[in-house]
Amino acid sequence: MALRRKLVAGNWKMNGLRADGLALAGAIADRARGRSPSCDLLVCPPATLVIPVGETIAGSGVALGGQDCAPADKGAFTGDICAEMLKDAGCTYVIVGHSERRHGHGESDDEIRVKVAAAWRAGLVAILCVGETRAEREAGREVAVVTGQLAGSIPGTAAADKLVIAYEPVWAIGTGLVPTLADISAVHHSIRSVLPHDTRILYGGSVNPKNCGEILSLDEVDGALVGGASLKADDFWAIAEACR
Ligand code: PGA
């Protein structure tokens, strides 16, 4: 892997029926085929679209990822999808520990650590999300929270080519609020100090075509995990282009 080549990842969350999901994937793949991006690109569609989106983006250089994975590799876990299934469907990445899983589904660091291990077992790169709530930020505890989540959610030693960290303050996700550039740098710096130096650390939380330029120009920021703005091909591409 080139040393910390930037990664722009689209987290589609629970959005997209076949027609619009494939149109979005096709539009992103067309742009990537037309002008090779200066960053790695990744789309993480909902599970129902992983296979057809993978077919749509094949050969474009855009990578495919899942949004979550189960700890186990098979068995009686109704509704779950294991990392091996994502790999088999063409994924190379999986998001783990997103705040909508930590807070919406009560996932603990212990559970997330097992999921990161599951991703590695299947040969996927885990995108491990960490981030503080608004109350934790107001109490000045953001670095303590984030480094605690890292300590609790990373199994053993992390190899930089198997792990990407996404720093996503919970209060910035989907709200239009973004930390100051100095605050982003400070948290990224703290994260980097406890991980192998070439681990990619993405920022996520209300990244859009307007604010991406200054966020992505920060030395400590190795890309973005993008929710809402990843649902529009033009916006997602504009964020990718900001890496140039
Ligand atoms: P947002 O979501 O870009 O819509 O804030 C980011 C995320 O949740 O990964």
Coordinates of N, CA and C and ligand atoms in Angstrom, one line a residue:
M1 N 0.8 -1.2 0.0 CA 0.0 0.0 0.0 C 0.9 1.2 0.0
A2 N 0.6 2.2 -0.9 CA 1.3 3.4 -0.9 C 1.1 4.0 0.5
L3 N 2.1 4.8 1.0 CA 2.0 5.3 2.3 C 0.9 6.2 2.5
R4 N -0.1 5.8 3.2 CA -1.3 6.6 3.6 C -1.9 7.3 2.4
R5 N -2.1 6.6 1.3 CA -2.9 7.1 0.2 C -4.3 7.4 0.8
K6 N -4.9 8.5 0.4 CA -6.2 8.9 1.0 C -7.3 7.9 0.6
L7 N -8.3 7.8 1.4 CA -9.4 6.9 1.1 C -10.7 7.7 1.3
V8 N -11.5 7.7 0.3 CA -12.8 8.3 0.5 C -13.9 7.2 0.4
A9 N -14.6 7.0 1.5 CA -15.5 5.9 1.6 C -17.0 6.4 1.7
G10 N -17.9 5.9 1.0 CA -19.3 6.2 1.1 C -20.0 5.2 1.9
N11 N -20.7 5.7 2.9 CA -21.5 4.8 3.8 C -22.9 5.1 3.4
W12 N -23.5 4.3 2.6 CA -24.9 4.5 2.2 C -25.9 4.3 3.2
K13 N -25.5 3.6 4.3 CA -26.5 3.3 5.4 C -27.7 2.6 4.8
M14 N -28.9 2.8 5.4 CA -30.1 2.0 4.9 C -30.8 2.9 3.8
N15 N -30.0 3.1 2.8 CA -30.6 3.9 1.7 C -30.3 3.2 0.3
G16 N -31.3 3.2 -0.5 CA -31.1 2.7 -1.9 C -31.9 1.5 -2.2
L17 N -32.9 1.6 -3.1 CA -33.5 0.5 -3.7 C -32.7 0.1 -4.9
R18 N -33.0 -1.0 -5.6 CA -32.1 -1.4 -6.7 C -31.9 -0.3 -7.7
A19 N -33.0 0.4 -8.2 CA -32.8 1.3 -9.3 C -31.9 2.5 -8.9
D20 N -32.2 3.1 -7.8 CA -31.3 4.3 -7.5 C -29.9 3.9 -7.0
G21 N -29.8 2.8 -6.3 CA -28.5 2.3 -5.8 C -27.6 2.0 -7.0
L22 N -28.2 1.3 -8.0 CA -27.3 0.9 -9.1 C -27.0 2.2 -10.0
A23 N -27.9 3.1 -10.1 CA -27.7 4.3 -10.8 C -26.5 5.1 -10.1
L24 N -26.6 5.2 -8.8 CA -25.5 5.9 -8.1 C -24.2 5.2 -8.3
A25 N -24.2 3.9 -8.1 CA -22.9 3.1 -8.3 C -22.4 3.3 -9.7
G26 N -23.3 3.3 -10.7 CA -22.9 3.4 -12.1 C -22.3 4.8 -12.3
A27 N -22.9 5.8 -11.7 CA -22.4 7.2 -11.9 C -21.0 7.4 -11.3
I28 N -20.8 6.8 -10.1 CA -19.5 6.9 -9.5 C -18.5 6.1 -10.3
A29 N -18.8 4.9 -10.7 CA -17.9 4.1 -11.5 C -17.5 4.7 -12.8
D30 N -18.5 5.4 -13.5 CA -18.2 6.1 -14.7 C -17.2 7.2 -14.5
R31 N -17.3 7.9 -13.4 CA -16.4 9.0 -13.2 C -15.0 8.4 -12.9
A32 N -15.0 7.3 -12.1 CA -13.7 6.7 -11.7 C -13.0 6.2 -13.0
R33 N -13.8 5.6 -13.9 CA -13.1 5.1 -15.1 C -12.6 6.2 -16.0
G34 N -13.3 7.3 -16.0 CA -13.0 8.5 -16.9 C -11.8 9.2 -16.4
R35 N -11.6 9.3 -15.1 CA -10.5 10.1 -14.6 C -10.0 9.5 -13.3
S36 N -8.9 8.8 -13.4 CA -8.5 8.0 -12.3 C -8.3 8.9 -11.0
P37 N -9.0 8.5 -10.0 CA -9.1 9.4 -8.8 C -7.7 9.4 -8.1
S38 N -7.4 10.4 -7.4 CA -6.1 10.5 -6.7 C -6.2 10.0 -5.3
C39 N -7.3 9.2 -5.0 CA -7.4 8.6 -3.7 C -8.1 7.2 -4.0
D40 N -8.1 6.4 -3.0 CA -8.8 5.1 -3.0 C -10.3 5.5 -2.8
L41 N -11.1 4.8 -3.5 CA -12.6 5.1 -3.4 C -13.3 3.8 -3.0
L42 N -14.3 3.9 -2.1 CA -15.0 2.8 -1.6 C -16.4 3.1 -1.5
V43 N -17.3 2.2 -1.8 CA -18.7 2.4 -1.5 C -19.2 1.2 -0.7
C44 N -20.0 1.5 0.3 CA -20.6 0.5 1.3 C -22.1 0.6 1.2
P45 N -22.7 -0.2 0.2 CA -24.1 -0.1 0.1 C -24.8 -1.0 1.1
P46 N -26.1 -0.9 1.2 CA -26.8 -1.8 2.1 C -26.7 -3.3 1.6
A47 N -26.9 -4.2 2.5 CA -26.5 -5.6 2.2 C -27.3 -6.1 0.9
T48 N -28.5 -5.7 0.7 CA -29.2 -6.2 -0.5 C -28.6 -5.8 -1.8
L49 N -27.8 -4.7 -1.7 CA -27.2 -4.2 -3.0 C -25.7 -4.5 -3.1
V50 N -25.2 -5.2 -2.2 CA -23.7 -5.5 -2.3 C -23.3 -6.2 -3.6
I51 N -24.0 -7.2 -3.9 CA -23.6 -8.0 -5.1 C -23.9 -7.2 -6.4
P52 N -25.1 -6.6 -6.6 CA -25.3 -5.9 -7.9 C -24.4 -4.6 -8.0
V53 N -24.2 -4.0 -6.8 CA -23.3 -2.8 -6.9 C -21.9 -3.3 -7.3
G54 N -21.5 -4.4 -6.7 CA -20.1 -4.9 -7.0 C -20.0 -5.2 -8.5
E55 N -21.1 -5.7 -9.1 CA -21.1 -6.0 -10.6 C -21.0 -4.7 -11.4
T56 N -21.7 -3.6 -10.8 CA -21.8 -2.4 -11.5 C -20.4 -1.6 -11.5
I57 N -19.7 -1.8 -10.4 CA -18.4 -1.0 -10.3 C -17.2 -1.9 -10.7
A58 N -17.5 -3.1 -11.1 CA -16.3 -4.0 -11.5 C -15.4 -3.3 -12.5
G59 N -14.1 -3.3 -12.3 CA -13.2 -2.8 -13.2 C -13.0 -1.3 -13.2
S60 N -13.7 -0.6 -12.3 CA -13.6 0.8 -12.2 C -12.6 1.3 -11.2
G61 N -12.1 0.3 -10.4 CA -11.1 0.7 -9.3 C -11.8 1.1 -8.0
V62 N -13.2 1.2 -8.0 CA -13.9 1.6 -6.8 C -14.1 0.3 -6.0
A63 N -13.7 0.3 -4.7 CA -13.8 -0.9 -3.9 C -15.2 -1.0 -3.3
L64 N -15.5 -2.2 -2.8 CA -16.8 -2.5 -2.3 C -16.7 -2.9 -0.8
G65 N -17.6 -2.4 0.1 CA -17.5 -2.7 1.5 C -18.9 -3.0 2.1
G66 N -18.9 -3.7 3.2 CA -20.1 -3.9 4.0 C -20.2 -2.9 5.1
Q67 N -21.4 -2.8 5.7 CA -21.6 -1.8 6.7 C -21.4 -2.3 8.1
D68 N -21.4 -3.6 8.2 CA -21.3 -4.3 9.6 C -21.1 -5.8 9.3
C69 N -20.6 -6.5 10.2 CA -20.5 -8.0 10.1 C -20.8 -8.6 11.4
A70 N -21.2 -9.9 11.4 CA -21.4 -10.6 12.6 C -20.1 -11.2 13.1
P71 N -20.0 -11.5 14.4 CA -18.8 -12.0 15.0 C -18.5 -13.4 14.4
A72 N -19.5 -14.3 14.3 CA -19.3 -15.7 14.0 C -19.1 -15.8 12.5
D73 N -18.7 -17.0 12.0 CA -18.5 -17.2 10.6 C -19.7 -17.9 10.0
K74 N -20.5 -18.5 10.8 CA -21.8 -19.1 10.2 C -22.6 -19.5 11.4
G75 N -23.8 -20.0 11.1 CA -24.7 -20.5 12.2 C -26.0 -19.9 12.4
A76 N -26.6 -20.2 13.5 CA -28.0 -19.8 13.8 C -28.0 -18.3 14.3
F77 N -27.9 -17.4 13.4 CA -27.9 -16.0 13.8 C -28.8 -15.2 12.8
T78 N -30.1 -15.4 13.0 CA -31.1 -14.8 12.1 C -30.8 -13.4 11.9
G79 N -30.8 -13.0 10.6 CA -30.6 -11.6 10.2 C -29.2 -11.1 10.1
D80 N -28.2 -11.9 10.6 CA -26.9 -11.4 10.6 C -26.2 -11.8 9.3
I81 N -25.1 -11.1 9.0 CA -24.3 -11.4 7.8 C -22.9 -11.5 8.2
C82 N -22.2 -12.6 7.9 CA -20.8 -12.7 8.4 C -19.8 -12.1 7.4
A83 N -18.6 -11.9 7.9 CA -17.5 -11.3 7.1 C -17.2 -12.1 5.9
E84 N -17.3 -13.5 6.1 CA -17.0 -14.4 5.0 C -18.0 -14.2 3.8
M85 N -19.2 -13.9 4.2 CA -20.3 -13.7 3.1 C -20.0 -12.4 2.4
L86 N -19.5 -11.4 3.1 CA -19.2 -10.1 2.5 C -18.0 -10.3 1.5
K87 N -17.0 -11.0 2.0 CA -15.8 -11.3 1.2 C -16.3 -12.1 -0.1
D88 N -17.1 -13.1 0.1 CA -17.6 -13.9 -1.0 C -18.4 -13.1 -2.0
A89 N -19.0 -12.0 -1.5 CA -19.9 -11.1 -2.4 C -19.0 -10.1 -3.1
G90 N -17.7 -10.1 -2.8 CA -16.8 -9.1 -3.5 C -16.3 -8.0 -2.7
C91 N -16.6 -8.0 -1.4 CA -16.2 -6.8 -0.5 C -14.7 -7.0 -0.2
T92 N -14.0 -5.9 0.0 CA -12.7 -5.9 0.6 C -12.6 -5.2 1.9
Y93 N -13.6 -4.4 2.2 CA -13.7 -3.7 3.4 C -15.0 -4.0 4.2
V94 N -15.0 -3.7 5.5 CA -16.2 -3.7 6.2 C -16.1 -2.6 7.3
I95 N -17.2 -1.8 7.5 CA -17.3 -0.8 8.5 C -17.7 -1.6 9.8
V96 N -17.0 -1.3 10.9 CA -17.3 -1.9 12.2 C -17.4 -0.9 13.3
G97 N -18.4 -1.0 14.2 CA -18.4 -0.1 15.3 C -18.9 1.3 15.0
H98 N -19.7 1.5 13.9 CA -20.2 2.8 13.6 C -21.1 3.2 14.8
S99 N -21.2 4.5 14.9 CA -21.9 5.0 16.1 C -23.4 4.6 16.1
E100 N -23.9 4.4 14.8 CA -25.3 3.9 14.8 C -25.4 2.4 15.2
R101 N -24.3 1.7 15.3 CA -24.3 0.4 15.9 C -24.0 0.5 17.4
R102 N -23.0 1.3 17.7 CA -22.6 1.4 19.1 C -23.8 2.0 19.9
H103 N -24.4 3.1 19.4 CA -25.4 3.7 20.2 C -26.8 3.2 19.9
G104 N -27.1 3.0 18.6 CA -28.4 2.6 18.1 C -28.7 1.1 18.5
H105 N -27.6 0.3 18.5 CA -27.8 -1.1 18.8 C -27.0 -1.6 20.0
G106 N -26.5 -0.6 20.8 CA -25.9 -1.0 22.0 C -24.7 -1.8 21.9
E107 N -23.9 -1.7 20.8 CA -22.7 -2.6 20.7 C -21.6 -2.1 21.6
S108 N -21.0 -3.0 22.3 CA -19.9 -2.6 23.2 C -18.6 -2.7 22.5
D109 N -17.5 -2.2 23.1 CA -16.2 -2.4 22.6 C -15.8 -3.9 22.5
D110 N -16.3 -4.6 23.5 CA -16.0 -6.1 23.4 C -16.6 -6.7 22.2
E111 N -17.8 -6.4 21.9 CA -18.4 -7.0 20.7 C -17.8 -6.5 19.4
I112 N -17.4 -5.2 19.4 CA -16.8 -4.7 18.2 C -15.4 -5.3 18.0
R113 N -14.7 -5.5 19.1 CA -13.4 -6.2 18.9 C -13.5 -7.5 18.2
V114 N -14.5 -8.3 18.6 CA -14.7 -9.6 18.0 C -15.1 -9.4 16.5
K115 N -15.8 -8.4 16.2 CA -16.2 -8.1 14.8 C -15.0 -7.7 14.0
V116 N -14.1 -6.9 14.6 CA -12.8 -6.6 13.8 C -12.0 -7.9 13.6
A117 N -12.0 -8.7 14.6 CA -11.3 -10.0 14.4 C -11.9 -10.8 13.3
A118 N -13.3 -10.8 13.3 CA -14.0 -11.5 12.2 C -13.7 -11.0 10.8
A119 N -13.6 -9.7 10.7 CA -13.2 -9.1 9.4 C -11.9 -9.5 9.0
W120 N -10.9 -9.6 9.9 CA -9.5 -10.0 9.6 C -9.5 -11.5 9.2
R121 N -10.3 -12.3 10.0 CA -10.4 -13.7 9.7 C -10.8 -14.0 8.3
A122 N -11.7 -13.1 7.8 CA -12.3 -13.3 6.4 C -11.4 -12.6 5.4
G123 N -10.3 -11.9 5.8 CA -9.5 -11.2 4.9 C -10.0 -9.8 4.4
L124 N -10.8 -9.2 5.3 CA -11.3 -7.9 5.0 C -10.5 -6.8 5.8
V125 N -10.4 -5.6 5.2 CA -9.9 -4.5 6.0 C -11.1 -4.0 6.8
A126 N -10.8 -3.8 8.1 CA -11.9 -3.3 9.0 C -11.7 -1.8 9.1
I127 N -12.9 -1.1 8.9 CA -12.9 0.4 9.1 C -13.6 0.6 10.5
L128 N -12.7 0.8 11.5 CA -13.2 0.8 12.8 C -13.6 2.3 13.2
C129 N -14.8 2.5 13.5 CA -15.3 3.9 13.8 C -15.2 4.1 15.3
V130 N -14.8 5.3 15.7 CA -14.7 5.8 17.1 C -15.2 7.2 17.1
G131 N -15.7 7.7 18.3 CA -16.1 9.1 18.4 C -16.8 9.3 19.6
E132 N -16.7 10.6 20.1 CA -17.4 10.9 21.3 C -18.8 11.5 21.1
T133 N -19.6 11.4 22.1 CA -20.9 12.1 22.1 C -20.7 13.6 22.4
R134 N -21.8 14.3 22.2 CA -21.8 15.7 22.5 C -21.4 16.0 24.0
A135 N -22.0 15.2 24.9 CA -21.8 15.4 26.3 C -20.3 15.1 26.7
E136 N -19.8 14.1 26.0 CA -18.4 13.8 26.3 C -17.4 14.9 25.7
R137 N -17.8 15.4 24.6 CA -17.0 16.5 24.0 C -17.1 17.7 25.0
E138 N -18.3 18.0 25.4 CA -18.5 19.2 26.3 C -17.7 19.0 27.6
A139 N -17.6 17.8 28.0 CA -16.8 17.5 29.3 C -15.3 17.4 29.0
G140 N -14.9 17.7 27.7 CA -13.5 17.7 27.4 C -12.9 16.3 27.4
R141 N -13.7 15.3 27.2 CA -13.3 13.9 27.3 C -13.1 13.2 26.0
E142 N -13.1 14.0 24.9 CA -13.0 13.3 23.6 C -11.8 12.4 23.3
V143 N -10.6 12.8 23.8 CA -9.5 12.0 23.5 C -9.5 10.8 24.4
A144 N -10.0 10.9 25.6 CA -10.1 9.8 26.5 C -11.1 8.8 26.0
V145 N -12.2 9.3 25.5 CA -13.2 8.4 24.9 C -12.7 7.6 23.7
V146 N -12.1 8.3 22.8 CA -11.7 7.7 21.6 C -10.5 6.8 21.8
T147 N -9.6 7.1 22.6 CA -8.4 6.2 22.9 C -8.9 5.0 23.7
G148 N -9.9 5.2 24.5 CA -10.5 4.0 25.2 C -11.2 3.1 24.2
Q149 N -12.0 3.7 23.3 CA -12.6 2.8 22.3 C -11.6 2.1 21.5
L150 N -10.5 2.7 21.1 CA -9.5 2.0 20.3 C -8.9 0.9 21.2
A151 N -8.6 1.1 22.4 CA -8.0 0.1 23.3 C -8.9 -1.1 23.4
G152 N -10.2 -0.8 23.5 CA -11.2 -1.8 23.7 C -11.6 -2.6 22.4
S153 N -11.5 -1.9 21.3 CA -12.0 -2.5 20.0 C -11.0 -3.1 19.1
I154 N -9.7 -2.9 19.4 CA -8.7 -3.5 18.5 C -8.2 -4.8 19.1
P155 N -8.3 -5.9 18.3 CA -7.8 -7.2 18.9 C -6.3 -7.3 18.7
G156 N -5.5 -7.3 19.8 CA -4.1 -7.5 19.7 C -3.4 -6.4 18.9
T157 N -2.4 -6.8 18.1 CA -1.7 -5.8 17.4 C -2.3 -5.6 16.0
A158 N -2.4 -4.3 15.6 CA -3.1 -4.0 14.4 C -2.0 -3.7 13.3
A159 N -2.2 -4.4 12.2 CA -1.4 -4.1 11.0 C -2.1 -3.0 10.2
A160 N -1.2 -2.0 9.8 CA -1.8 -0.9 9.1 C -2.6 -1.2 7.8
D161 N -2.2 -2.3 7.2 CA -3.0 -2.6 6.0 C -4.3 -3.4 6.2
K162 N -4.6 -3.7 7.4 CA -5.8 -4.4 7.8 C -6.8 -3.6 8.5
L163 N -6.4 -2.3 8.9 CA -7.2 -1.5 9.7 C -7.2 -0.1 9.3
V164 N -8.4 0.5 9.2 CA -8.6 1.9 8.9 C -9.4 2.4 10.1
I165 N -9.0 3.6 10.6 CA -9.8 4.2 11.7 C -10.7 5.3 11.1
A166 N -11.9 5.4 11.5 CA -12.7 6.6 11.1 C -13.1 7.3 12.4
Y167 N -12.6 8.5 12.6 CA -12.9 9.3 13.7 C -14.2 10.1 13.3
E168 N -15.3 9.7 14.0 CA -16.6 10.3 13.7 C -17.3 10.8 15.0
P169 N -17.1 12.1 15.3 CA -17.8 12.5 16.5 C -19.3 12.3 16.4
V170 N -20.0 11.7 17.3 CA -21.4 11.3 17.2 C -22.2 12.5 16.9
W171 N -21.9 13.6 17.5 CA -22.7 14.8 17.4 C -22.5 15.5 16.0
A172 N -21.5 15.0 15.2 CA -21.3 15.6 13.9 C -22.0 14.8 12.8
I173 N -22.4 13.6 13.1 CA -23.0 12.7 12.1 C -24.4 13.1 11.7
G174 N -24.5 13.5 10.4 CA -25.8 13.8 9.9 C -26.4 15.1 10.4
T175 N -25.6 15.9 11.1 CA -26.1 17.1 11.7 C -25.7 18.4 11.0
G176 N -24.7 18.3 10.2 CA -24.2 19.6 9.6 C -23.2 20.3 10.5
L177 N -23.0 19.7 11.7 CA -22.0 20.3 12.6 C -20.6 19.6 12.4
V178 N -19.6 20.3 12.4 CA -18.2 19.7 12.2 C -17.3 20.3 13.3
P179 N -16.4 19.6 13.9 CA -15.4 20.1 14.8 C -14.6 21.2 14.1
T180 N -13.9 22.0 14.8 CA -12.9 22.9 14.2 C -11.8 22.0 13.6
L181 N -11.0 22.6 12.7 CA -9.9 21.9 12.1 C -8.9 21.5 13.1
A182 N -8.7 22.5 14.1 CA -7.7 22.2 15.1 C -8.2 21.0 16.0
D183 N -9.5 20.9 16.2 CA -10.0 19.8 17.0 C -9.9 18.5 16.3
I184 N -10.1 18.5 15.0 CA -10.0 17.3 14.2 C -8.5 16.8 14.3
S185 N -7.6 17.8 14.0 CA -6.2 17.4 14.0 C -5.8 16.9 15.4
A186 N -6.3 17.5 16.4 CA -5.8 17.1 17.8 C -6.3 15.6 18.0
V187 N -7.5 15.3 17.7 CA -8.0 13.9 18.0 C -7.2 12.9 17.1
H188 N -7.1 13.3 15.8 CA -6.4 12.4 14.9 C -4.9 12.1 15.4
H189 N -4.3 13.2 15.9 CA -3.0 13.1 16.4 C -2.9 12.1 17.6
S190 N -3.9 12.2 18.4 CA -4.0 11.3 19.6 C -4.2 9.8 19.1
I191 N -5.0 9.7 18.1 CA -5.3 8.3 17.6 C -4.0 7.8 17.0
R192 N -3.3 8.6 16.2 CA -2.1 8.1 15.5 C -1.0 7.7 16.6
S193 N -1.0 8.4 17.7 CA 0.0 8.1 18.7 C -0.1 6.7 19.3
V194 N -1.3 6.1 19.1 CA -1.4 4.7 19.7 C -1.5 3.6 18.6
L195 N -1.2 4.0 17.4 CA -1.4 3.0 16.3 C -0.1 3.0 15.4
P196 N 0.1 1.9 14.6 CA 1.2 1.9 13.7 C 1.1 3.2 12.8
H197 N 2.3 3.8 12.6 CA 2.3 5.2 12.0 C 1.5 5.3 10.7
D198 N 1.6 4.2 9.9 CA 0.9 4.4 8.5 C -0.5 3.9 8.5
T199 N -1.1 3.8 9.7 CA -2.6 3.5 9.7 C -3.4 4.7 9.2
R200 N -4.3 4.4 8.3 CA -5.1 5.5 7.7 C -6.2 5.9 8.7
I201 N -6.3 7.2 9.0 CA -7.3 7.7 9.9 C -8.2 8.7 9.1
L202 N -9.4 8.3 9.0 CA -10.4 9.1 8.2 C -11.1 10.0 9.2
Y203 N -11.6 11.1 8.7 CA -12.6 11.9 9.4 C -14.0 11.6 8.9
G204 N -15.0 11.5 9.7 CA -16.4 11.4 9.2 C -17.3 12.2 10.1
G205 N -18.4 12.7 9.5 CA -19.4 13.5 10.2 C -19.6 14.8 9.5
S206 N -20.7 14.8 8.7 CA -21.1 15.9 7.9 C -20.1 16.5 6.9
V207 N -19.3 15.5 6.4 CA -18.4 16.0 5.3 C -19.2 16.2 4.0
N208 N -18.9 17.3 3.4 CA -19.7 17.7 2.2 C -18.7 18.4 1.2
P209 N -19.2 18.7 0.0 CA -18.3 19.3 -1.0 C -17.7 20.6 -0.6
K210 N -18.5 21.3 0.3 CA -18.0 22.6 0.7 C -16.9 22.5 1.8
N211 N -17.0 21.6 2.7 CA -16.0 21.6 3.8 C -14.9 20.6 3.6
C212 N -15.0 19.8 2.5 CA -14.1 18.7 2.4 C -12.6 19.2 2.1
G213 N -12.5 20.3 1.4 CA -11.2 20.8 1.0 C -10.3 21.0 2.2
E214 N -10.8 21.8 3.1 CA -10.0 22.1 4.3 C -9.8 20.9 5.2
I215 N -10.8 20.0 5.3 CA -10.6 18.9 6.2 C -9.6 17.9 5.6
L216 N -9.7 17.7 4.3 CA -8.8 16.7 3.7 C -7.4 17.2 3.5
S217 N -7.2 18.6 3.6 CA -5.9 19.1 3.5 C -5.1 19.0 4.8
L218 N -5.8 18.6 5.9 CA -5.1 18.5 7.2 C -4.1 17.3 7.1
D219 N -2.9 17.5 7.6 CA -1.9 16.4 7.5 C -2.3 15.1 8.1
E220 N -3.1 15.3 9.2 CA -3.4 14.1 10.0 C -4.6 13.3 9.4
V221 N -5.3 13.9 8.4 CA -6.5 13.3 7.9 C -6.2 12.5 6.6
D222 N -6.5 11.2 6.6 CA -6.1 10.4 5.5 C -7.3 10.0 4.6
G223 N -8.4 10.8 4.7 CA -9.6 10.6 3.9 C -10.8 10.8 4.7
A224 N -11.9 10.4 4.1 CA -13.2 10.7 4.8 C -14.2 9.5 4.7
L225 N -15.0 9.4 5.7 CA -16.1 8.4 5.7 C -17.3 9.3 5.6
V226 N -18.0 9.1 4.5 CA -19.1 10.1 4.1 C -20.4 9.4 4.1
G227 N -21.4 10.0 4.8 CA -22.7 9.4 4.8 C -23.6 10.1 3.8
G228 N -24.4 11.1 4.2 CA -25.3 11.8 3.4 C -24.8 12.2 2.0
A229 N -23.6 12.8 2.0 CA -23.1 13.3 0.7 C -22.6 12.2 -0.2
S230 N -22.6 11.0 0.3 CA -22.2 9.9 -0.6 C -23.3 9.4 -1.4
L231 N -24.5 9.9 -1.2 CA -25.7 9.4 -1.9 C -25.9 10.2 -3.2
K232 N -25.1 11.2 -3.4 CA -25.2 12.0 -4.7 C -23.8 11.8 -5.3
A233 N -23.8 11.3 -6.6 CA -22.5 11.0 -7.2 C -21.7 12.3 -7.4
D234 N -22.3 13.4 -7.7 CA -21.6 14.6 -7.9 C -20.9 15.0 -6.6
D235 N -21.6 14.9 -5.5 CA -21.0 15.3 -4.2 C -19.9 14.4 -3.8
F236 N -20.2 13.1 -3.9 CA -19.2 12.1 -3.5 C -17.9 12.3 -4.4
W237 N -18.1 12.6 -5.7 CA -16.9 12.8 -6.5 C -16.2 14.0 -6.2
A238 N -16.9 15.1 -5.8 CA -16.3 16.3 -5.5 C -15.4 16.1 -4.2
I239 N -15.8 15.3 -3.3 CA -15.0 15.0 -2.1 C -13.8 14.2 -2.5
A240 N -14.0 13.3 -3.4 CA -12.8 12.5 -3.9 C -11.8 13.5 -4.6
E241 N -12.3 14.4 -5.4 CA -11.4 15.3 -6.2 C -10.7 16.2 -5.2
A242 N -11.3 16.5 -4.0 CA -10.6 17.4 -3.1 C -9.3 16.7 -2.6
C243 N -9.1 15.4 -2.8 CA -7.8 14.8 -2.4 C -6.7 15.1 -3.3
R244 N -7.0 15.7 -4.5 CA -6.0 15.9 -5.5 C -5.0 16.9 -5.1
Ligands
PGA1 P1 -22.8 11.9 7.5 O1 -22.5 10.4 8.0 O2 -21.7 12.2 6.5 O3 -24.1 11.9 6.9 O4 -22.6 12.9 8.7 C1 -21.2 10.0 8.2 C2 -21.3 8.6 8.8 O5 -22.1 8.3 9.6 O6 -20.4 7.7 8.5

